[in-house]
Coordinates of C-alpha atoms in Angstrom, one line a residue:
X1 CA -2.3 107.5 159.7
X2 CA -4.0 109.9 157.5
X3 CA -3.6 112.4 160.6
X4 CA 0.1 111.4 160.7
X5 CA 0.7 111.5 157.0
X6 CA -1.1 115.2 157.3
X7 CA 0.8 116.5 159.8
X8 CA 4.2 115.2 157.8
X9 CA 3.3 117.0 154.8
X10 CA 4.0 120.6 156.1
X11 CA 7.4 119.5 157.2
X12 CA 8.5 118.3 154.2
X13 CA 7.6 121.6 152.4
X14 CA 8.9 123.8 155.0
X15 CA 12.5 123.2 154.5
X16 CA 12.8 124.0 150.7
X17 CA 10.7 127.4 151.8
X18 CA 13.8 128.3 154.7
X19 CA 16.3 127.5 151.8
X20 CA 14.8 129.9 149.3
X21 CA 14.4 132.6 152.2
X22 CA 17.8 132.3 153.5
X23 CA 19.4 132.7 149.5
X24 CA 17.3 135.7 149.3
X25 CA 18.6 137.4 152.6
X26 CA 21.9 136.0 151.1
X27 CA 21.2 137.8 148.0
X28 CA 19.9 141.0 149.5
X29 CA 22.8 141.5 151.7
X30 CA 24.9 141.0 148.8
X31 CA 23.4 143.6 146.9
X32 CA 23.3 145.9 150.2
X33 CA 26.9 145.6 150.1
X34 CA 27.2 146.0 146.3
X35 CA 25.2 149.2 146.4
X36 CA 27.6 150.3 149.6
X37 CA 30.6 150.0 147.8
X38 CA 29.0 151.4 144.1
X39 CA 28.0 154.7 146.3
X40 CA 31.6 154.7 147.7
X41 CA 33.2 154.9 144.7
X42 CA 30.5 156.7 142.9
X43 CA 31.7 160.2 141.1
X44 CA 30.6 163.4 142.6
X45 CA 30.9 166.8 141.7
X46 CA 34.5 168.1 143.3
X47 CA 33.4 171.3 143.4
X48 CA 32.6 172.1 147.2
X49 CA 36.1 170.1 148.1
X50 CA 37.7 172.7 145.6
X51 CA 36.1 175.5 147.3
X52 CA 37.4 174.0 150.8
X53 CA 40.8 173.6 149.5
X54 CA 40.6 177.1 148.6
X55 CA 39.7 178.5 152.0
X56 CA 41.8 175.8 154.0
X57 CA 44.9 177.3 152.0
X58 CA 44.4 180.5 152.9
X59 CA 43.2 180.4 156.2
X60 CA 46.7 178.5 156.8
X61 CA 48.5 181.6 155.0
X62 CA 46.7 183.6 157.3
X63 CA 48.0 181.6 160.2
X64 CA 51.4 182.1 159.1
X65 CA 51.0 186.0 158.7
X66 CA 49.7 186.0 162.2
X67 CA 52.4 184.4 163.9
X68 CA 55.2 187.0 161.8
X69 CA 52.7 189.8 163.1
X70 CA 52.5 189.0 166.8
X71 CA 56.2 187.1 166.8
X72 CA 55.1 184.1 168.1
X73 CA 57.7 182.4 166.0
X74 CA 60.3 183.6 167.9
X75 CA 58.6 183.2 171.2
X76 CA 57.5 180.2 170.9
X77 CA 60.2 178.1 169.0
X78 CA 63.7 180.0 169.2
X79 CA 63.7 181.6 172.6
X80 CA 62.7 178.8 174.4
X81 CA 66.3 177.1 175.8
X82 CA 64.1 173.8 175.6
X83 CA 60.7 172.7 174.0
X84 CA 58.6 169.7 175.4
X85 CA 58.5 167.1 172.7
X86 CA 55.6 164.1 172.1
X87 CA 56.8 161.0 173.5
X88 CA 58.6 159.3 170.6
X89 CA 59.2 162.6 168.5
X90 CA 62.3 163.6 170.9
X91 CA 64.3 164.2 167.7
X92 CA 61.8 166.6 166.2
X93 CA 63.7 170.0 167.3
X94 CA 63.8 173.5 166.0
X95 CA 66.0 174.4 163.2
X96 CA 69.0 176.7 164.2
X97 CA 69.4 180.1 163.7
X98 CA 66.9 181.9 161.5
X99 CA 65.9 178.4 160.3
X100 CA 62.4 178.6 161.8
X101 CA 61.5 181.7 159.9
X102 CA 62.5 180.3 156.4
X103 CA 60.1 177.2 157.7
X104 CA 57.2 179.2 158.3
X105 CA 57.9 181.1 155.0
X106 CA 57.8 177.7 153.2
X107 CA 54.5 177.1 154.8
X108 CA 53.1 180.0 153.4
X109 CA 54.6 179.5 149.6
X110 CA 52.9 175.9 150.2
X111 CA 49.4 177.5 151.5
X112 CA 49.3 179.6 148.3
X113 CA 50.3 176.6 146.1
X114 CA 47.8 174.3 148.0
X115 CA 45.1 177.2 147.7
X116 CA 45.7 177.6 144.0
X117 CA 45.8 174.0 143.2
X118 CA 49.4 173.9 141.6
X119 CA 51.5 170.5 141.8
X120 CA 48.9 169.5 144.2
X121 CA 50.0 166.0 144.8
X122 CA 53.2 167.2 145.5
X123 CA 52.1 170.1 147.4
X124 CA 49.5 168.6 149.8
X125 CA 52.6 166.1 151.0
X126 CA 55.2 168.7 151.4
X127 CA 52.3 170.8 153.2
X128 CA 51.5 168.1 155.9
X129 CA 55.1 167.4 157.0
X130 CA 56.1 171.2 156.9
X131 CA 52.9 171.8 159.5
X132 CA 53.4 168.8 161.3
X133 CA 56.5 169.3 162.3
X134 CA 55.5 172.7 163.7
X135 CA 52.4 170.8 165.5
X136 CA 55.5 168.4 167.0
X137 CA 57.9 170.7 168.2
X138 CA 56.6 172.1 171.3
X139 CA 53.7 170.3 173.8
X140 CA 53.2 173.0 175.8
X141 CA 51.1 174.9 172.5
X142 CA 49.3 172.0 172.4
X143 CA 45.9 173.0 170.0
X144 CA 42.9 171.0 169.1
X145 CA 42.8 172.9 166.3
X146 CA 46.7 172.4 165.2
X147 CA 46.0 168.5 165.4
X148 CA 42.9 169.1 163.1
X149 CA 44.9 170.8 160.6
X150 CA 47.6 167.9 160.4
X151 CA 44.7 165.5 160.0
X152 CA 42.8 167.5 157.3
X153 CA 45.9 168.0 156.0
X154 CA 47.1 164.3 155.8
X155 CA 43.6 163.6 154.5
X156 CA 43.8 166.3 151.5
X157 CA 46.7 163.9 150.2
X158 CA 44.8 161.2 149.2
X159 CA 41.6 163.5 148.0
X160 CA 42.0 165.0 144.7
X161 CA 40.8 168.3 145.6
X162 CA 42.5 170.1 142.8
X163 CA 40.0 168.9 140.6
X164 CA 37.4 172.1 141.1
X165 CA 38.9 175.7 140.7
X166 CA 42.3 174.7 140.6
X167 CA 44.6 176.4 137.9
X168 CA 46.8 173.0 137.3
X169 CA 43.4 172.1 135.4
X170 CA 43.5 175.3 133.3
X171 CA 47.4 175.3 132.7
X172 CA 47.3 172.2 130.6
X173 CA 44.6 171.3 127.9
X174 CA 45.2 167.4 128.6
X175 CA 44.3 168.0 132.0
X176 CA 41.0 170.3 131.1
X177 CA 39.8 167.1 129.8
X178 CA 40.4 165.1 133.0
X179 CA 37.3 164.5 135.5
X180 CA 35.9 167.5 137.6
X181 CA 34.6 164.8 139.8
X182 CA 35.8 162.8 142.9
X183 CA 35.0 159.5 144.4
X184 CA 32.2 159.8 147.1
X185 CA 34.4 158.2 149.8
X186 CA 36.4 161.2 149.4
X187 CA 33.8 163.7 150.3
X188 CA 32.6 161.3 153.0
X189 CA 36.0 160.8 154.8
X190 CA 36.0 164.7 155.1
X191 CA 32.4 164.7 156.6
X192 CA 33.5 161.8 159.2
X193 CA 36.5 163.6 160.6
X194 CA 34.6 166.7 161.5
X195 CA 31.6 165.0 162.4
X196 CA 34.3 163.1 165.1
X197 CA 35.7 166.6 166.0
X198 CA 32.0 167.7 166.9
X199 CA 30.7 164.6 168.3
X200 CA 33.5 164.2 170.6
X201 CA 33.4 167.6 171.8
X202 CA 30.2 167.3 172.9
X203 CA 30.4 164.3 174.5
X204 CA 33.9 165.9 176.4
X205 CA 30.9 168.3 177.8
X206 CA 29.1 165.9 179.7
X207 CA 30.5 166.1 182.7
X208 CA 29.4 167.3 186.2
X209 CA 31.5 170.6 186.2
X210 CA 30.2 171.5 182.7
X211 CA 26.6 171.0 183.3
X212 CA 26.5 172.8 186.7
X213 CA 28.0 175.9 184.2
X214 CA 31.9 175.9 185.1
X215 CA 34.1 177.0 183.9
X216 CA 31.2 179.3 181.5
X217 CA 30.2 181.0 184.8
X218 CA 34.1 182.0 185.2
X219 CA 34.4 182.9 181.5
X220 CA 31.3 185.2 181.2
X221 CA 32.0 186.8 184.5
X222 CA 35.2 188.3 183.1
X223 CA 33.5 189.5 179.6
X224 CA 30.5 191.8 180.4
X225 CA 31.4 194.2 178.2
X226 CA 30.7 192.1 175.6
X227 CA 28.5 194.5 172.9
X228 CA 24.7 193.8 173.3
X229 CA 24.0 190.7 175.5
X230 CA 27.4 190.9 177.8
X231 CA 25.1 192.7 180.6
X232 CA 23.5 189.6 180.9
X233 CA 26.6 187.3 181.4
X234 CA 26.2 187.2 185.2
X235 CA 22.7 186.2 185.1
X236 CA 22.3 182.2 185.8
X237 CA 19.7 181.3 182.7
X238 CA 22.2 182.7 180.7
X239 CA 25.4 180.7 181.9
X240 CA 23.1 177.8 181.8
X241 CA 22.0 178.7 178.0
X242 CA 25.6 178.7 176.9
X243 CA 26.6 175.6 178.8
X244 CA 23.8 173.7 177.5
X245 CA 23.6 175.4 173.8
X246 CA 27.7 174.3 173.1
X247 CA 26.8 170.8 174.3
X248 CA 23.9 170.6 172.2
X249 CA 25.6 172.2 169.0
X250 CA 28.1 169.7 169.4
X251 CA 25.9 166.8 169.4
X252 CA 23.6 167.8 166.6
X253 CA 25.2 170.1 164.0
X254 CA 27.0 167.3 161.8
X255 CA 23.6 165.1 161.4
X256 CA 21.5 168.9 161.2
X257 CA 23.9 169.8 158.2
X258 CA 23.5 166.7 156.4
X259 CA 19.9 166.5 156.8
X260 CA 18.7 169.0 153.4
X261 CA 15.6 170.1 155.8
X262 CA 17.4 171.0 158.7
X263 CA 20.4 172.1 156.8
X264 CA 19.5 176.1 156.3
X265 CA 19.0 176.6 160.2
X266 CA 22.0 174.5 161.0
X267 CA 24.3 176.6 158.9
X268 CA 23.1 179.7 160.5
X269 CA 23.4 177.9 164.0
X270 CA 26.9 177.5 162.9
X271 CA 27.2 180.9 162.0
X272 CA 26.1 182.6 165.3
X273 CA 28.3 179.8 167.4
X274 CA 31.5 180.3 165.7
X275 CA 31.3 184.2 165.2
X276 CA 30.0 184.6 168.9
X277 CA 33.3 182.0 170.0
X278 CA 35.9 184.0 167.9
X279 CA 34.6 187.3 169.2
X280 CA 34.2 185.9 173.0
X281 CA 37.0 183.8 173.5
X282 CA 39.8 184.3 170.9
X283 CA 40.4 180.9 169.8
X284 CA 42.6 181.5 166.5
X285 CA 41.7 180.3 163.2
X286 CA 39.4 177.4 163.8
X287 CA 36.0 179.5 164.3
X288 CA 36.7 180.3 160.3
X289 CA 38.2 176.8 159.5
X290 CA 34.8 175.4 160.8
X291 CA 32.7 177.8 159.1
X292 CA 34.5 177.0 156.0
X293 CA 34.2 173.5 156.5
X294 CA 30.6 173.4 156.3
X295 CA 30.6 173.5 152.4
X296 CA 31.7 170.1 152.9
X297 CA 27.6 169.0 154.1
X298 CA 25.9 170.8 151.4
X299 CA 25.4 169.6 148.0
X300 CA 28.9 168.8 146.3
X301 CA 27.9 170.9 143.4
X302 CA 26.3 173.9 144.9
X303 CA 29.7 176.2 144.5
X304 CA 29.6 175.5 140.8
X305 CA 25.6 176.2 140.7
X306 CA 26.4 179.5 143.1
X307 CA 29.1 180.5 140.9
X308 CA 28.0 179.9 137.6
X309 CA 29.5 177.1 135.5
X310 CA 28.7 173.9 133.6
X311 CA 28.1 171.0 136.2
X312 CA 30.2 168.0 135.0
X313 CA 28.7 164.7 134.3
X314 CA 28.3 162.4 136.8
X315 CA 27.4 158.8 136.1
X316 CA 25.2 157.2 138.4
X317 CA 25.5 153.5 138.8
X318 CA 22.5 151.6 137.2
X319 CA 19.7 149.9 139.7
X320 CA 19.9 146.5 139.5
X321 CA 16.8 143.9 140.0
X322 CA 17.8 142.3 143.6
X323 CA 17.1 139.0 142.2
X324 CA 18.8 139.2 138.7
X325 CA 19.8 135.9 137.6
X326 CA 23.4 137.7 136.5
X327 CA 24.2 138.8 140.0
X328 CA 27.3 137.0 140.2
X329 CA 30.1 137.6 143.0
X330 CA 32.3 138.7 140.7
X331 CA 30.3 141.6 139.6
X332 CA 30.3 142.9 142.8
X333 CA 33.6 142.1 144.0
X334 CA 35.5 145.3 144.8
X335 CA 39.0 145.7 142.7
X336 CA 42.4 145.4 144.6
X337 CA 42.8 148.7 144.7
X338 CA 39.5 149.5 146.3
X339 CA 39.7 147.1 148.9
X340 CA 43.0 148.8 149.9
X341 CA 41.1 152.1 150.3
X342 CA 38.4 150.3 152.4
X343 CA 40.9 149.0 154.7
X344 CA 42.7 152.2 154.9
X345 CA 39.5 154.3 155.7
X346 CA 38.3 151.9 158.3
X347 CA 41.8 151.9 160.2
X348 CA 42.0 155.6 159.7
X349 CA 38.3 156.2 160.7
X350 CA 38.8 153.3 163.7
X351 CA 41.7 155.4 165.3
X352 CA 39.7 158.5 165.2
X353 CA 37.0 156.9 166.7
X354 CA 38.9 155.4 169.7
X355 CA 41.7 158.1 170.7
X356 CA 39.1 160.3 172.2
X357 CA 37.9 157.3 174.7
X358 CA 41.1 156.2 175.9
X359 CA 40.8 158.1 178.7
X360 CA 38.5 155.7 180.3
X361 CA 41.4 153.4 180.7
X362 CA 42.7 155.5 183.3
X363 CA 41.1 156.1 186.6
X364 CA 40.4 159.7 187.9
X365 CA 39.1 162.9 186.3
X366 CA 40.8 163.3 182.8
X367 CA 40.8 167.2 183.0
X368 CA 42.7 167.1 185.9
X369 CA 45.2 164.0 185.4
X370 CA 45.7 164.8 181.6
X371 CA 46.0 161.1 181.2
X372 CA 44.1 160.9 177.7
X373 CA 43.3 164.3 177.2
X374 CA 45.2 165.3 174.3
X375 CA 44.0 164.2 170.4
X376 CA 40.4 163.8 172.3
X377 CA 38.5 166.7 171.3
X378 CA 38.3 168.5 174.8
X379 CA 37.8 171.4 173.2
X380 CA 37.7 175.1 175.2
X381 CA 36.0 172.9 178.5
X382 CA 38.1 173.8 181.6
X383 CA 39.3 176.6 183.5
X384 CA 43.2 175.2 184.7
X385 CA 46.0 177.2 186.7
X386 CA 48.3 176.6 189.3
X387 CA 51.5 177.5 191.0
X388 CA 54.8 175.5 191.4
X389 CA 57.9 175.4 193.3
X390 CA 60.9 173.1 192.5
X391 CA 63.0 171.6 195.0
X392 CA 66.5 170.0 194.1
X393 CA 68.0 167.6 196.7
X394 CA 71.7 166.5 196.6
X395 CA 72.1 163.0 198.0
X396 CA 75.7 163.8 198.9
X397 CA 75.2 166.3 201.1
X398 CA 71.3 166.0 201.3
X399 CA 71.0 169.6 201.1
X400 CA 67.3 171.0 199.4
X401 CA 67.8 174.0 197.1
X402 CA 64.7 175.7 195.8
X403 CA 64.9 175.9 192.2
X404 CA 63.2 179.0 189.8
X405 CA 61.7 177.4 186.7
X406 CA 61.7 180.6 185.0
X407 CA 65.6 180.4 184.3
X408 CA 64.6 177.9 182.0
X409 CA 61.4 178.1 181.1
X410 CA 58.9 180.7 179.3
X411 CA 56.3 182.2 181.0
X412 CA 53.6 180.2 179.1
X413 CA 56.0 176.7 179.6
X414 CA 56.3 177.4 183.7
X415 CA 52.5 177.5 183.8
X416 CA 52.0 174.3 181.6
X417 CA 54.4 172.1 183.9
X418 CA 52.4 173.8 187.1
X419 CA 49.0 171.6 185.4
X420 CA 50.6 169.1 183.2
X421 CA 52.4 166.0 185.3
X422 CA 53.6 164.6 182.4
X423 CA 55.5 167.9 181.3
X424 CA 56.5 168.7 184.8
X425 CA 58.6 165.1 184.5
X426 CA 60.1 165.8 181.1
X427 CA 61.2 168.9 182.8
X428 CA 62.6 167.5 185.7
X429 CA 64.6 165.0 183.0
X430 CA 65.9 168.2 181.5
X431 CA 67.0 170.0 184.7
X432 CA 68.4 167.3 185.8
X433 CA 70.9 167.2 182.7
X434 CA 71.3 171.0 183.0
X435 CA 72.3 170.7 187.0
X436 CA 74.7 167.8 186.2
X437 CA 76.5 170.2 183.3
X438 CA 76.8 172.7 186.4
X439 CA 78.9 170.4 188.2
X440 CA 76.1 168.5 190.3
X441 CA 76.0 164.7 190.5
X442 CA 72.8 162.6 190.7
X443 CA 70.1 165.0 192.0
X444 CA 66.4 164.7 193.1
X445 CA 63.8 166.8 191.8
X446 CA 60.4 167.2 194.1
X447 CA 57.7 169.4 193.3
X448 CA 54.6 171.3 195.1
X449 CA 52.0 172.0 192.4
X450 CA 49.1 173.4 194.0
X451 CA 46.5 173.4 190.7
X452 CA 42.8 174.9 190.6
X453 CA 40.6 173.3 188.5
X454 CA 37.0 175.3 187.3
X455 CA 37.2 177.5 190.2
X456 CA 38.0 175.0 192.8
X457 CA 40.2 175.8 195.8
X458 CA 43.8 174.6 194.7
X459 CA 45.1 171.3 195.6
X460 CA 48.3 169.2 194.9
X461 CA 48.2 167.5 191.7
X462 CA 51.8 165.5 192.2
X463 CA 53.0 163.4 195.5
X464 CA 55.5 166.2 196.5
X465 CA 57.3 163.4 198.0
X466 CA 58.3 161.5 194.7
X467 CA 61.4 162.1 192.9
X468 CA 60.3 163.3 189.6
X469 CA 63.6 162.2 187.7
X470 CA 63.0 158.5 188.6
X471 CA 59.7 158.7 186.7
X472 CA 59.8 157.3 183.0
X473 CA 56.8 157.8 181.2
X474 CA 54.5 155.2 180.0
X475 CA 51.0 154.3 178.5
X476 CA 49.9 153.2 181.7
X477 CA 48.5 155.4 184.9
X478 CA 50.9 157.1 186.8
X479 CA 50.2 156.6 190.7
X480 CA 52.2 159.9 191.9
X481 CA 49.2 161.6 190.2
X482 CA 47.2 162.4 192.9
X483 CA 43.5 162.3 192.5
X484 CA 41.2 165.2 192.4
X485 CA 39.6 165.4 195.9
X486 CA 38.5 169.3 196.1
X487 CA 34.7 169.8 195.6
X488 CA 33.3 172.5 192.9
X489 CA 32.7 175.7 194.6
X490 CA 28.9 176.9 194.8
X491 CA 27.4 179.2 192.5
X492 CA 25.7 181.2 195.2

């Protein structure tokens, strides 16, 4: 009896201990969540975001100048008889007459005003709409860094980037007294977007072709005149140094910039990487945009310390005793506006995280089929080219006539329809309409498109027996796109 009483006593005492432990754990979880919200909405110096705003506006002004200087406004948006719309955006069409020149002039003015921080809220919205209109006009001119600019300009609508180094704060005495800080989440949102770009750019390089040195081997072979190191561009060790170096850079640069101990070395690596890319591959303003964005990974007050000026007073949240009795749920609950911010942040970032992996839903090599390739940060990753022959069949007479796409498209557009099956279908529907206007009835369009990926022998990319005018693009896999079967050439 005594033994059984002794055995039952610990079981009676164990329940309150478990109850207290679970209560402490619940409190700790509540405090951890509270600390996260406090940090997200705590104020930080707006200086680094202000500098990024200036650099962003300046680079966009430079981009408009380049479009004027090289005649790209007419080449891409005025001269083509047909522009390839994104699905759901066929209503976005170029302005008539000189409208596109006026549009780019407006973009230049908005870039200056954004850089200066004048009328920031209105200007940031107008800038996003003005630039995104250009981005949506022509699928044949898709560029990853244009997509990034559109996303960053959208984010800047919600980020008070005019709270540092902006004329609007100096023009009005009332505004001069406003806070020179921003909520912490604004800085981390920009960091997260840039991290996603780098990370998925690295993940995309984890494919068989890239790990075997292609297409880097082809690219370097054509650039042996590059100063100093060009003499080694045909060496295998240099090919793999560039291939694996780019992969490791993309996967690690964001965390290395965030960690204070590695930040100086990471910044030097970023300088070398982006400047060498600019010289080797001429990829527009992206290297400069990426370098300007590194300021966001440094302490936010760094520009103010470098350029002088009084550091704004940042109120840090008080630390609480984890077991304080006055820690009530109401004290840690988010305000309705803050809850909306958290929900929208989660939604935006979820889309950004999921979009680059959607190609796993489709069979085949995404670099070949193009299904899920855009909006996925698959940057400077492949060498793809081909030739195309189009044939019109008149069902009434069963006559077959070859169609020259260059009569309807620019050279760039013709090259794109040869390698992008979705654009080939879009052009076939456009061509069907043009032929109907010329007096033909219902016609059938077929294509023989021979494409080479990363130096492979060319092969058919679409079924030459399929009437492309009968295809209606949707979100699913298109069976008429032929799989890639040609092996990669040996490097020997």
